[in-house]
Amino acid sequence: QNDDAQCIRASEITIQLDVWSRKPSSAECRKIIDALKRRLEVFEYTLSANAVVGEGYVEGDRIFRDADGRTWHGVLTVTFNVEQN
């Protein structure tokens, strides 16, 4: 998606961060996901080429059991606008 506001051409880049835990409950995955969200709020984004426009925003998160029935799986999806040259 292009964002031509203020003559800046940017594309949305979405990343997925995955975490796993074998603790008896999903609490550890929730703790890690929440820590990642807090860190993303203050992280200074630098790229070797182009630049991040604005801040990243959380698209969503979820926690579920993996197919093995023992492992909790946490997923955090974050989207950034990255300037195009």
Coordinates of C-alpha atoms in Angstrom, one line a residue:
Q1 CA 0.0 0.0 0.0
N2 CA 1.3 3.4 -0.9
D3 CA 1.0 6.5 1.3
D4 CA 1.7 9.6 -0.7
A5 CA 1.0 12.1 2.1
Q6 CA 3.5 14.9 2.4
C7 CA 5.2 13.7 -0.8
I8 CA 6.5 10.6 0.9
R9 CA 6.0 7.3 -0.9
A10 CA 5.8 4.5 1.6
S11 CA 4.9 0.8 1.7
E12 CA 3.4 -1.1 4.5
I13 CA 5.6 -3.9 5.8
T14 CA 4.1 -6.4 8.2
I15 CA 6.2 -8.7 10.4
Q16 CA 5.2 -11.6 12.6
L17 CA 7.0 -12.3 15.9
D18 CA 6.5 -15.7 17.3
V19 CA 7.2 -17.0 20.9
W20 CA 6.8 -20.4 22.4
S21 CA 6.5 -21.7 25.9
R22 CA 6.1 -25.2 27.5
K23 CA 4.8 -23.8 30.8
P24 CA 1.5 -25.3 32.0
S25 CA -0.5 -22.1 31.1
S26 CA -0.4 -19.5 28.5
A27 CA 0.8 -16.8 31.0
E28 CA 4.4 -16.9 30.0
C29 CA 3.6 -16.3 26.3
R30 CA 1.3 -13.4 27.3
K31 CA 4.1 -11.9 29.5
I32 CA 6.5 -12.1 26.5
I33 CA 4.0 -10.7 24.0
D34 CA 3.2 -7.8 26.4
A35 CA 7.0 -7.1 26.9
L36 CA 7.5 -7.0 23.1
K37 CA 4.6 -4.5 22.7
R38 CA 6.1 -2.3 25.4
R39 CA 9.6 -2.5 23.7
L40 CA 8.1 -1.6 20.3
E41 CA 6.6 1.6 21.8
V42 CA 10.1 3.0 22.6
F43 CA 12.2 1.3 20.0
E44 CA 14.1 3.5 17.6
Y45 CA 13.8 2.0 14.1
T46 CA 16.8 2.3 11.8
L47 CA 17.3 0.6 8.5
S48 CA 20.4 0.3 6.3
A49 CA 18.3 1.7 3.4
N50 CA 15.2 3.8 3.4
A51 CA 13.5 4.9 6.7
V52 CA 10.5 3.9 8.8
V53 CA 7.8 6.6 8.5
G54 CA 6.1 7.2 11.8
E55 CA 5.8 4.3 14.3
G56 CA 5.0 0.7 14.0
Y57 CA 1.5 -0.4 15.1
V58 CA 0.3 -3.7 16.4
E59 CA -2.2 -5.4 14.1
G60 CA -3.0 -8.0 16.7
D61 CA -1.8 -10.8 18.9
R62 CA -3.0 -14.2 19.8
I63 CA -1.9 -17.2 21.9
F64 CA -2.9 -20.8 21.2
R65 CA -1.7 -24.4 21.7
D66 CA 0.5 -25.9 19.1
A67 CA -0.4 -29.2 17.5
D68 CA 1.8 -31.1 20.0
G69 CA -0.6 -30.2 22.8
R70 CA 2.2 -29.2 25.1
T71 CA 3.5 -26.0 23.6
W72 CA 1.9 -22.5 23.9
H73 CA 2.5 -20.4 20.8
G74 CA 2.2 -16.6 20.9
V75 CA 2.0 -14.5 17.7
L76 CA 2.4 -10.7 17.5
T77 CA 1.8 -9.0 14.2
V78 CA 3.2 -5.5 13.7
T79 CA 3.0 -3.2 10.6
F80 CA 5.4 -0.4 9.7
N81 CA 5.4 2.2 6.9
V82 CA 8.7 2.2 5.1
E83 CA 9.8 5.0 2.8
Q84 CA 10.4 4.1 -0.8
N85 CA 13.2 5.6 -2.8

